[in-house]
Coordinates of C-alpha atoms in Angstrom, one line a residue:
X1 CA -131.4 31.3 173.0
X2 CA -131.7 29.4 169.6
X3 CA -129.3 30.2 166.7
X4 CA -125.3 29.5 166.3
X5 CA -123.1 29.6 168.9
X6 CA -121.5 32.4 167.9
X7 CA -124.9 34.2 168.4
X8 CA -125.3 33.1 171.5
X9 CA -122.1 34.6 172.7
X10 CA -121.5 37.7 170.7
X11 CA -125.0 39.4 171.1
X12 CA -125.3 39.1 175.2
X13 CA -121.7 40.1 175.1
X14 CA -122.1 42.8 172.8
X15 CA -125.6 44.0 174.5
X16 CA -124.2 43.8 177.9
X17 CA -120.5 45.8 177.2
X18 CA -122.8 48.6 175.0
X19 CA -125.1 49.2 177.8
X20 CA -122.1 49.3 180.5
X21 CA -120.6 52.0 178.4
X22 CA -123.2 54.0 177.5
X23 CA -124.1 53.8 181.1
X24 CA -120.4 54.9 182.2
X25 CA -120.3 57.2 179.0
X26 CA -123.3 59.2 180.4
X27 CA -122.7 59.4 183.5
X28 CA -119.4 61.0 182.7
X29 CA -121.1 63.5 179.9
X30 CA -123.5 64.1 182.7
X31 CA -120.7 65.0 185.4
X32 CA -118.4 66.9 183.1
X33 CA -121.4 68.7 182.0
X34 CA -123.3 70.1 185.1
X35 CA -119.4 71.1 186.3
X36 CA -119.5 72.8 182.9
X37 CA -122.8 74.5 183.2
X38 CA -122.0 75.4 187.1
X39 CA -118.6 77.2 186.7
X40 CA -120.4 78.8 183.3
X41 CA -123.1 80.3 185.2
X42 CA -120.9 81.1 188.4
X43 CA -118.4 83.0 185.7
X44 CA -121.7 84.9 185.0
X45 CA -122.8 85.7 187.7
X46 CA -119.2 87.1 188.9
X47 CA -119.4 89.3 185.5
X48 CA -123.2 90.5 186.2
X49 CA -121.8 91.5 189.8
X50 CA -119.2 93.5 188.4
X51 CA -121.4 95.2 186.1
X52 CA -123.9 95.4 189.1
X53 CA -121.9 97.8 191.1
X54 CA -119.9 99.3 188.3
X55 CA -119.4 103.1 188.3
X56 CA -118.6 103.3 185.0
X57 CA -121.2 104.0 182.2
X58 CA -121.7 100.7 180.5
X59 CA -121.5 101.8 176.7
X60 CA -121.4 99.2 174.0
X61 CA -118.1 98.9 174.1
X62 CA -117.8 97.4 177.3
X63 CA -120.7 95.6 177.2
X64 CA -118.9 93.9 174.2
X65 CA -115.7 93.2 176.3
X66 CA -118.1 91.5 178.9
X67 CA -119.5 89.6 176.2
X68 CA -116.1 88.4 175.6
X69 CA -115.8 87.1 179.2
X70 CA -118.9 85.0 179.6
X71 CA -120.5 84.6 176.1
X72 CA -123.6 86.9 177.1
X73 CA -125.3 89.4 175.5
X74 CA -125.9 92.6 177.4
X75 CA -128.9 95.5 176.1
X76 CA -129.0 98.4 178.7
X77 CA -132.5 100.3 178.4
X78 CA -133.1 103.4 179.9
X79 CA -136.5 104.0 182.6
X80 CA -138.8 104.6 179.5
X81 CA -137.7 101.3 177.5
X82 CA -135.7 102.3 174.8
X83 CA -132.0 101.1 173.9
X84 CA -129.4 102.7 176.0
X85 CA -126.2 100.1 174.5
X86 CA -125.5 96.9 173.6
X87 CA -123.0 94.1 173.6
X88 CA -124.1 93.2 169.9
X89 CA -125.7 96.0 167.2
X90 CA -128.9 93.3 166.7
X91 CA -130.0 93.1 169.8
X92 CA -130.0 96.9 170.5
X93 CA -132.4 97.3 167.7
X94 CA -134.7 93.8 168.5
X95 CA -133.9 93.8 172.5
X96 CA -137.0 92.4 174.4
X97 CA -139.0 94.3 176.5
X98 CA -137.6 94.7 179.9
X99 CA -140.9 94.0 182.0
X100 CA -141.1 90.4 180.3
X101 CA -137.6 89.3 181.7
X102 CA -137.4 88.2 185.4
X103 CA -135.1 89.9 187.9
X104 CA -131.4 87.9 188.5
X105 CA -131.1 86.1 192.0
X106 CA -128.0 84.5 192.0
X107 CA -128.9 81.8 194.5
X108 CA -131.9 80.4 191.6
X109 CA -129.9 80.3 189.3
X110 CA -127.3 78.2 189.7
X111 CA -128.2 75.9 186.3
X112 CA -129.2 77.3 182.6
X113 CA -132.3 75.3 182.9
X114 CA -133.1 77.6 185.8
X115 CA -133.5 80.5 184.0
X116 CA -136.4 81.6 181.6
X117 CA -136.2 81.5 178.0
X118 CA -136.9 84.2 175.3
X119 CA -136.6 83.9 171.4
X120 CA -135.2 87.0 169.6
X121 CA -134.8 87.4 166.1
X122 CA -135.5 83.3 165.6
X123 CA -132.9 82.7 168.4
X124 CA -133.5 81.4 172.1
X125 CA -131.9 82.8 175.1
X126 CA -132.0 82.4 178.8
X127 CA -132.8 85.8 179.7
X128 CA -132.4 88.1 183.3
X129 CA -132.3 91.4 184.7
X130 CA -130.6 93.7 186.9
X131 CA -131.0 97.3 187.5
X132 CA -128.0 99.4 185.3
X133 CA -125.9 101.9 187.2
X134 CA -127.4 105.0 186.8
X135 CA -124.3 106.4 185.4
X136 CA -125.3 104.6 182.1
X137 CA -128.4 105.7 181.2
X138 CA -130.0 107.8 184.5
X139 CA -132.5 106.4 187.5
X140 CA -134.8 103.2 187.0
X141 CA -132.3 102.0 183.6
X142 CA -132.3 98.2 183.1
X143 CA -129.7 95.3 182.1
X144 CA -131.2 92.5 180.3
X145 CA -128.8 89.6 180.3
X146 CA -129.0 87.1 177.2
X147 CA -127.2 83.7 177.0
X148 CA -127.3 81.9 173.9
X149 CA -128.9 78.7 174.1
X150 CA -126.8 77.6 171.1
X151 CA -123.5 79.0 173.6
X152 CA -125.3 76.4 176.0
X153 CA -125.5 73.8 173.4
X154 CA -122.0 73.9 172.1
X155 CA -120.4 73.9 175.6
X156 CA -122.0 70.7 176.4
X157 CA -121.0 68.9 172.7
X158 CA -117.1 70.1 173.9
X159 CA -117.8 68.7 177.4
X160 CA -119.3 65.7 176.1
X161 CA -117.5 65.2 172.5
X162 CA -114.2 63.0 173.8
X163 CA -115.7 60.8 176.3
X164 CA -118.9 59.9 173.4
X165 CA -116.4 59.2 171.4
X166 CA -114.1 57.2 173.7
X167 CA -117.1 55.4 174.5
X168 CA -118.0 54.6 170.6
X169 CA -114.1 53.3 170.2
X170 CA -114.8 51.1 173.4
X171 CA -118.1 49.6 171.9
X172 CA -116.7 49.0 168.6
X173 CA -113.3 47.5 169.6
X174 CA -115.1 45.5 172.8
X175 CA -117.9 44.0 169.9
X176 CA -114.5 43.2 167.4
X177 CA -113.1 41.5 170.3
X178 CA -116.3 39.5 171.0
X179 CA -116.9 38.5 167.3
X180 CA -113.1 37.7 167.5
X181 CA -113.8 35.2 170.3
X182 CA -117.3 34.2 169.1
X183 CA -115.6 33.1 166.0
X184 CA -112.5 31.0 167.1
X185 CA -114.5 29.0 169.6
X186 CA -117.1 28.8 166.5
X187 CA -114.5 27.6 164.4
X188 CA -113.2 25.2 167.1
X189 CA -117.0 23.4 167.6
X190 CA -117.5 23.5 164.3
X191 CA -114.2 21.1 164.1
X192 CA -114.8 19.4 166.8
X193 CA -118.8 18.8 165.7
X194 CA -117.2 17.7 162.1
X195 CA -115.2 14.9 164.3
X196 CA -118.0 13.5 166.0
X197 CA -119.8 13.1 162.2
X198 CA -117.1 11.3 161.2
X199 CA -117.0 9.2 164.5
X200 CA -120.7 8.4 163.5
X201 CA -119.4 6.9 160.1
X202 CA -117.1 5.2 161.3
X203 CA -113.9 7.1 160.6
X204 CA -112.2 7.3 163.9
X205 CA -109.2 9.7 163.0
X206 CA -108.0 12.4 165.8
X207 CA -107.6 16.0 165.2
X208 CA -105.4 18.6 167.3
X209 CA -106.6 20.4 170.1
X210 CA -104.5 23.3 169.3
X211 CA -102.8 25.5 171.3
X212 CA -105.2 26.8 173.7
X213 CA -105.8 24.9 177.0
X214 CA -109.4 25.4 177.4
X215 CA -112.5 23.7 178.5
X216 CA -112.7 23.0 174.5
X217 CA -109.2 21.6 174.3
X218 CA -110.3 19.5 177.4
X219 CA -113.6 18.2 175.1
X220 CA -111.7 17.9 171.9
X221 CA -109.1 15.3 173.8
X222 CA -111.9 13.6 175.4
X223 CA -113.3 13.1 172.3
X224 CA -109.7 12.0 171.1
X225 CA -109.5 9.3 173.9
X226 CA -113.3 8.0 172.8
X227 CA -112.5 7.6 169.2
X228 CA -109.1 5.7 170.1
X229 CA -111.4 3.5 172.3
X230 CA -113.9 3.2 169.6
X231 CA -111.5 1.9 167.3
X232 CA -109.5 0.0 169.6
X233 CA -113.2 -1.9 170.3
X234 CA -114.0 -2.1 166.1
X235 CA -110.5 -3.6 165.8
X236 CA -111.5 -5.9 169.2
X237 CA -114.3 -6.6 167.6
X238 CA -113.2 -7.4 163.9
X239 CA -110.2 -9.7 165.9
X240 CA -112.8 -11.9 167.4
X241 CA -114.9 -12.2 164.4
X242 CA -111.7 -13.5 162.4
X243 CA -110.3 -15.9 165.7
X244 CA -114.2 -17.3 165.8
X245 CA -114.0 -17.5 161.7
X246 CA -110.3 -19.1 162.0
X247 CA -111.4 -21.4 164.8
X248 CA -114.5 -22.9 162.5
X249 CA -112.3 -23.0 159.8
X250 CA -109.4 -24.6 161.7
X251 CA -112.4 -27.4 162.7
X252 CA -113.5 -28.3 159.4
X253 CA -110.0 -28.4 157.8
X254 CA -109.0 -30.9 160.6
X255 CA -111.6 -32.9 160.3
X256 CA -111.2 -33.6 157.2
X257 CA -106.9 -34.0 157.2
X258 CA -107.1 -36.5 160.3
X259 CA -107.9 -39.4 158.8
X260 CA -105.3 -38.8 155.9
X261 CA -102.9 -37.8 157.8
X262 CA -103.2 -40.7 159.9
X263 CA -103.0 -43.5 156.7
X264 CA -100.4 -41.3 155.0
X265 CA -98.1 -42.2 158.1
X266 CA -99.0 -45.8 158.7
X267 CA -98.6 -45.9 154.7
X268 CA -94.9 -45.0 155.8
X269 CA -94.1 -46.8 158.6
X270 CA -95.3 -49.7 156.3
X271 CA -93.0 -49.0 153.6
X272 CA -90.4 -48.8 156.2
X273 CA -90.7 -51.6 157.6
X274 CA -91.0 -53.6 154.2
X275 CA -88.2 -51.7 152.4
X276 CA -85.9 -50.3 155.1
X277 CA -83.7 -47.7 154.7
X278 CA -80.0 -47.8 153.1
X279 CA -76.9 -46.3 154.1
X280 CA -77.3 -42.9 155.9
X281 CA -80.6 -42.1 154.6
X282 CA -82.9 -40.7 157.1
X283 CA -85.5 -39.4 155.0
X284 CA -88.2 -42.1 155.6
X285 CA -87.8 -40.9 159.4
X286 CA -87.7 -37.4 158.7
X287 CA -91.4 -38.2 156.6
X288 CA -92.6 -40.1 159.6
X289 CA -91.9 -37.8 162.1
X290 CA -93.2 -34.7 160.1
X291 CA -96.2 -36.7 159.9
X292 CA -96.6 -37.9 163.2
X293 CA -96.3 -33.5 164.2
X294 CA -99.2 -32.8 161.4
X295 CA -101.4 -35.3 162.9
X296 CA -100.7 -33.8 166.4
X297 CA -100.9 -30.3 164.8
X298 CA -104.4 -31.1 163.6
X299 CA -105.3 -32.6 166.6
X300 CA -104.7 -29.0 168.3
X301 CA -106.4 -27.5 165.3
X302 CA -109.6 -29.5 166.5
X303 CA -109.2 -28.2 169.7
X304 CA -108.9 -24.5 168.6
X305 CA -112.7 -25.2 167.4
X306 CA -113.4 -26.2 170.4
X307 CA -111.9 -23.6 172.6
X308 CA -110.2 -25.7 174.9
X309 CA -106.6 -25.9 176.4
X310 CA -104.6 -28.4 177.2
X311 CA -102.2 -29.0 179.9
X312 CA -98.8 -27.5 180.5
X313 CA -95.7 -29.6 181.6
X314 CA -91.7 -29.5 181.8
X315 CA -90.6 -29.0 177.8
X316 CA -87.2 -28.8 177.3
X317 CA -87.1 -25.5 174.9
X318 CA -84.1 -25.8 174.0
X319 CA -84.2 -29.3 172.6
X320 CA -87.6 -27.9 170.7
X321 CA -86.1 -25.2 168.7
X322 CA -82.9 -27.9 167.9
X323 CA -85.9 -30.3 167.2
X324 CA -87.8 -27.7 164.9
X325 CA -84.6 -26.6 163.1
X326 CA -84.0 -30.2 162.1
X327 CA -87.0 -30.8 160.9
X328 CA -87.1 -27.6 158.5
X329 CA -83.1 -28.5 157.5
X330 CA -84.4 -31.3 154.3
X331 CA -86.4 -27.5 153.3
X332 CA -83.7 -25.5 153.9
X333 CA -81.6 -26.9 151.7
X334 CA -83.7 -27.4 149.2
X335 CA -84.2 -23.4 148.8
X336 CA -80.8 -23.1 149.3
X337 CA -81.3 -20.9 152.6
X338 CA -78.1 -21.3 155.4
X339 CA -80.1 -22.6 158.5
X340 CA -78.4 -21.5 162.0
X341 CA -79.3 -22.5 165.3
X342 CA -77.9 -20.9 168.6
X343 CA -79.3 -22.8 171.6
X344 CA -77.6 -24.1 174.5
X345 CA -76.3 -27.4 174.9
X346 CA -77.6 -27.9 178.5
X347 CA -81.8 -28.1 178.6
X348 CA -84.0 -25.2 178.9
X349 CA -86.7 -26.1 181.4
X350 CA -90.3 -24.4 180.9
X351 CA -93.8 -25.4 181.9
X352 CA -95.5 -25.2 178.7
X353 CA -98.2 -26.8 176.0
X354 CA -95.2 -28.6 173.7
X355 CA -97.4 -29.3 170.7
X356 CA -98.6 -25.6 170.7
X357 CA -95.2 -24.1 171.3
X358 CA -93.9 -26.3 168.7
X359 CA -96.7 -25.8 166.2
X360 CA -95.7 -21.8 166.5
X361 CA -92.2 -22.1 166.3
X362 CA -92.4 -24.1 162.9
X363 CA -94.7 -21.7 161.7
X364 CA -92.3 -18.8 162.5
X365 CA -89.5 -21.0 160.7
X366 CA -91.5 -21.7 157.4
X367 CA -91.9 -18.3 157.3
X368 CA -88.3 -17.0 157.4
X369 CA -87.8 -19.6 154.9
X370 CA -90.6 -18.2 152.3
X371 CA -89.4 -14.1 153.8
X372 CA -85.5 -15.3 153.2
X373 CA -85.8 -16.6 150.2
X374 CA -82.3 -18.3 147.7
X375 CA -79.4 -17.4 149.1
X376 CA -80.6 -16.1 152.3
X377 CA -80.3 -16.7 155.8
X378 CA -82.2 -18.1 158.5
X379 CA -81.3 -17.9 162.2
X380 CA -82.9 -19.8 164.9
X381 CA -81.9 -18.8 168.5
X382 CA -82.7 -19.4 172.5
X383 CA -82.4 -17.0 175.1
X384 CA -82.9 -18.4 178.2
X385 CA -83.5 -16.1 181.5
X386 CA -84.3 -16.6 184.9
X387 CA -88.1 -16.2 184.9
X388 CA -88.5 -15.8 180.6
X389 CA -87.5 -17.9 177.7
X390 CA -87.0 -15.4 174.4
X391 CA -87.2 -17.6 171.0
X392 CA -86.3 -15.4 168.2
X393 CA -86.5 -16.3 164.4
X394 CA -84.9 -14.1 162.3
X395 CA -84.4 -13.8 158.4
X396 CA -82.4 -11.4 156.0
X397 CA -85.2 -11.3 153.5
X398 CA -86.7 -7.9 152.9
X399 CA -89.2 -7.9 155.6
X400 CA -93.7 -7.8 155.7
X401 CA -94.8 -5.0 153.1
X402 CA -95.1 -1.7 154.3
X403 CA -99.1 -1.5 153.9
X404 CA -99.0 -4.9 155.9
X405 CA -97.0 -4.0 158.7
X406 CA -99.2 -3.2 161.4
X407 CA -101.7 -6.3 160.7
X408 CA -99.0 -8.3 160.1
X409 CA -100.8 -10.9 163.1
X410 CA -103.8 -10.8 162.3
X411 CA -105.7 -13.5 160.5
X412 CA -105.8 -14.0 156.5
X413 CA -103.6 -10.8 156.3
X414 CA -100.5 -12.4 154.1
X415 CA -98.5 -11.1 151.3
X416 CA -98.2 -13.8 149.8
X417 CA -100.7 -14.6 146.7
X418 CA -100.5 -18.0 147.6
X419 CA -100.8 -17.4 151.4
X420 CA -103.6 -18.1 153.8
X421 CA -102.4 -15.7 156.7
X422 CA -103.1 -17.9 159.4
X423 CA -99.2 -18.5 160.6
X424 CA -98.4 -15.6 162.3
X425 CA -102.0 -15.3 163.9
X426 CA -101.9 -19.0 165.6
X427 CA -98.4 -18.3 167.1
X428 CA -99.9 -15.4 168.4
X429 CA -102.4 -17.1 170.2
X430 CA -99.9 -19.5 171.5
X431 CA -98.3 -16.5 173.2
X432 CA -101.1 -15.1 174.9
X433 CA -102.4 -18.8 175.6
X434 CA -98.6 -18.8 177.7
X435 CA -99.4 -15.3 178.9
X436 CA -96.2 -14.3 176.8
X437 CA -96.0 -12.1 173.9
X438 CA -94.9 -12.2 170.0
X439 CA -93.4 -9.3 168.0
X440 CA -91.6 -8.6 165.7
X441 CA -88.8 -5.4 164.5
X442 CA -86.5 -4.5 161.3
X443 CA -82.9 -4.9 162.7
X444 CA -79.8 -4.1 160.8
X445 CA -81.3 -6.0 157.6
X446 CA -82.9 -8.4 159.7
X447 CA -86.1 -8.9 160.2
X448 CA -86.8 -10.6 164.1
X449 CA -90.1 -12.4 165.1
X450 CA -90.0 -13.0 169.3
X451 CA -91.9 -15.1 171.1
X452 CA -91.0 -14.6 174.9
X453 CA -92.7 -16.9 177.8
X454 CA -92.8 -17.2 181.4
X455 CA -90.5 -20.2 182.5
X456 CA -93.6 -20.7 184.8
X457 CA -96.8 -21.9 183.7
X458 CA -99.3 -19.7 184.4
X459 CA -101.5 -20.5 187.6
X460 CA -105.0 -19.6 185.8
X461 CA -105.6 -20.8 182.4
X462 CA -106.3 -18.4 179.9
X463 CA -110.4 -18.7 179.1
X464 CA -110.3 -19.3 175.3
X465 CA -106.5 -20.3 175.0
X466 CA -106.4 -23.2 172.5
X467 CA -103.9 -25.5 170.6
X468 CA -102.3 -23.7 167.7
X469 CA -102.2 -25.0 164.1
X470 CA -99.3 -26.6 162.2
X471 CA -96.9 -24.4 159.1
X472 CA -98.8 -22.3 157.6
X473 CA -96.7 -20.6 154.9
X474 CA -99.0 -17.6 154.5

């Protein structure tokens, strides 16, 4: 059947509950009826046999009382035909003749349709006779019987009036109750077809399945679960167009910073060796060794074009975060942010890529400093466990914008005007590379970035799992 589904369901529906009424409605009018018509004509007869062996004279006055009893007209002629009485003052003048009208045998006539028909004066009865006592009008006298078609008629309407309408009432309320239902689950496919439009352009928001727990519910979550895995796969998808971009990227910038890098440090050592340092001044070291972590940093940066790993090994973590901290302390004070660092005295032992880990934990530290800002606070600190190492980085600055929050790892997303957003999204991948995890949560004012990894090093490595990238203060 073509058309709307609404259509489709109301009209079988509607077709199919009409006919099953009509069908009980008339067979009920047609029950109540012929029981009717059968204790009519039996009431009848039982007043025709009364008048049968009456030895009364039937004048027009009981005639009239009869009529009273079964709706029947009664005309009494006499042997030669004319008017003897009647039940009604018409008839007696307009009473048929008496050799037209059949003779009364109860047994044949047990339904109106049985009996002949006769019009009088424009009117049609069913019409019999009986012979009259002959103390009414003497030897060979007649009584015609007359019943009113229109008697007939309106016996049947009373008979059949309530269950026609009963029936009506049914049909209309059972068609309001299919349109009813057509509609809502009209309403509900046209939601749900609306959905699966916007699916097709590309917006993937859900909509509620309602209250009902119906085969449509059941279709509208399934189509719930596939537009959460669509955009879980376009989000896939845009992550490993920006990793592929960020690893290309990474490539060419580190291809071009080796080399400088490199004479930048020998340039260094030189002067240190020529010049030497005075006093307690460290900061020729402190220049060497931040240089000597770039070039290693862009080492791994050529390796994240590449898609390679490196091996892991022993790394004690707890010397790395004391190590990182003292590197970013020269900073620190310089943007006047209090540095802290709790991690124990006694090592930390992991199996892990150093020069990755270390590359992500100085980016989480350059940017506490930029989140933290004059006069704020920066805390560095190692939680060591049995089969995890937790390094969190947390800063009292105001925390990642609100409109940034949920792509706050992935890469070039940065508030920062002069950000690149590549930080966060490198020490991400040096997570997953350790099969460990980064987050990140609003705590009390603080805002805590944690970078959790197995003590163990993983027995399979990672396919794709690469060398991570040096500060990035986007």
């Amino acid at each position: 059947m073509n058309g709307s589904i609404r259509r489709q369901i109301l009209i079988p529906i509607v077709a199919i509950q009409t006919a099953t009424i009509a069908a009980i409605t008339a067979a009920g009018v047609g029950l109540a009826a012929s029981r009717n018509e059968r204790q009519s004509v039996a009431r009848l007869a039982t007043v025709i046999d009364v008048l049968e062996r009456s030895t009364f004279p039937l004048t027009s006055q009981v005639l009239e009382r009869m009529h009273g009893l079964s709706e029947a007209h009664f005309v009494v002629k006499d042997a030669a035909g004319r008017t003897f009485s009647a039940s009604d003052e018409g008839l007696a003048a307009q009473a048929p003749d008496a050799r037209a009208v059949p003779d009364f045998r109860p047994p044949d006539f047990a339904s109106w349709r049985q009996w002949p028909t006769l019009k009088v004066d424009g009117r049609t009865y069913y019409a019999a006779k009986i012979p009259a006592p002959a103390s009414s009008a003497g030897g060979g006298a007649t009584l015609l019987v007359l019943y009113p078609e229109s008697s007939w008629r309106a016996a049947l309407w009373d008979v059949a009036a309530a269950p026609v309408g009963l029936g009506l009432a049914a049909i209309a309320l059972s068609a309001q109750a299919a349109r009813w239902f057509a509609d809502r689950i009209g309403r509900r496919v046209h939601r749900l077809r609306g959905q699966v439009a916007r699916i097709a352009d590309g917006d993937f928001a859900e909509i509620e399945p309602g209250e009902g727990r119906d085969e449509i519910a059941d279709l509208i979550q399934s189509v719930n679960q596939m537009s959460r895995q669509l955009r879980d796969m376009r989000r896939a998808a845009a992550q490993a167009e920006r990793t592929q971009l960020l690893a290309q990227l990474a490539a060419g910038f580190a291809h071009q910073l080796r080399n400088t890098l490199t004479g930048a440090r020998l340039g260094v050592q030189l002067h240190a060796k020529r010049c030497g340092a005075t006093g307690n001044d460290t900061s020729l070291g402190v220049a060497v060794r931040q240089l000597e972590l770039a070039e290693e940093q862009v080492r791994g940066l050529l390796t994240l074009g590449r898609l390679e790993q490196r091996p892991h090994g022993p790394c004690d973590v707890a010397g790395l975060v004391r190590d990182v901290a003292s590197l970013l302390e020269p900073t620190s004070r310089h943007a006047r942010v209090a540095l802290e660092v709790d991690a124990p005295d006694r090592p930390a032992v992991a199996d892990v890529d150093e020069s990755s880990l270390r590359a992500a934990v100085l980016n989480l530290g350059w940017n506490a400093l930029d989140a933290a800002g004059a006069g704020g606070r920066v805390r560095f600190q190692l939680i060591a466990a049995a089969d995890t190492m937790v390094i969190e980085v947390a800063d009292d600055g105001p925390g990642p914008p609100a409109d940034l929050a949920a792509a706050i790892f992935d890469p070039f997303v940065t508030g920062k005007p002069e950000g690149v957003g590549l930080g966060l999204a490198l020490a991400r991948r040096v997570a997953e590379a350790h099969r460990g995890t980064l987050g990140w949560r609003r705590d009390e004012g603080w805002t805590r970035f944690r970078l959790t990894l197995p003590r163990e090093a993983p027995d399979t490595p990672q396919a794709g799992s690469v060398d991570e990238s040096g500060p990035d203060r986007g």
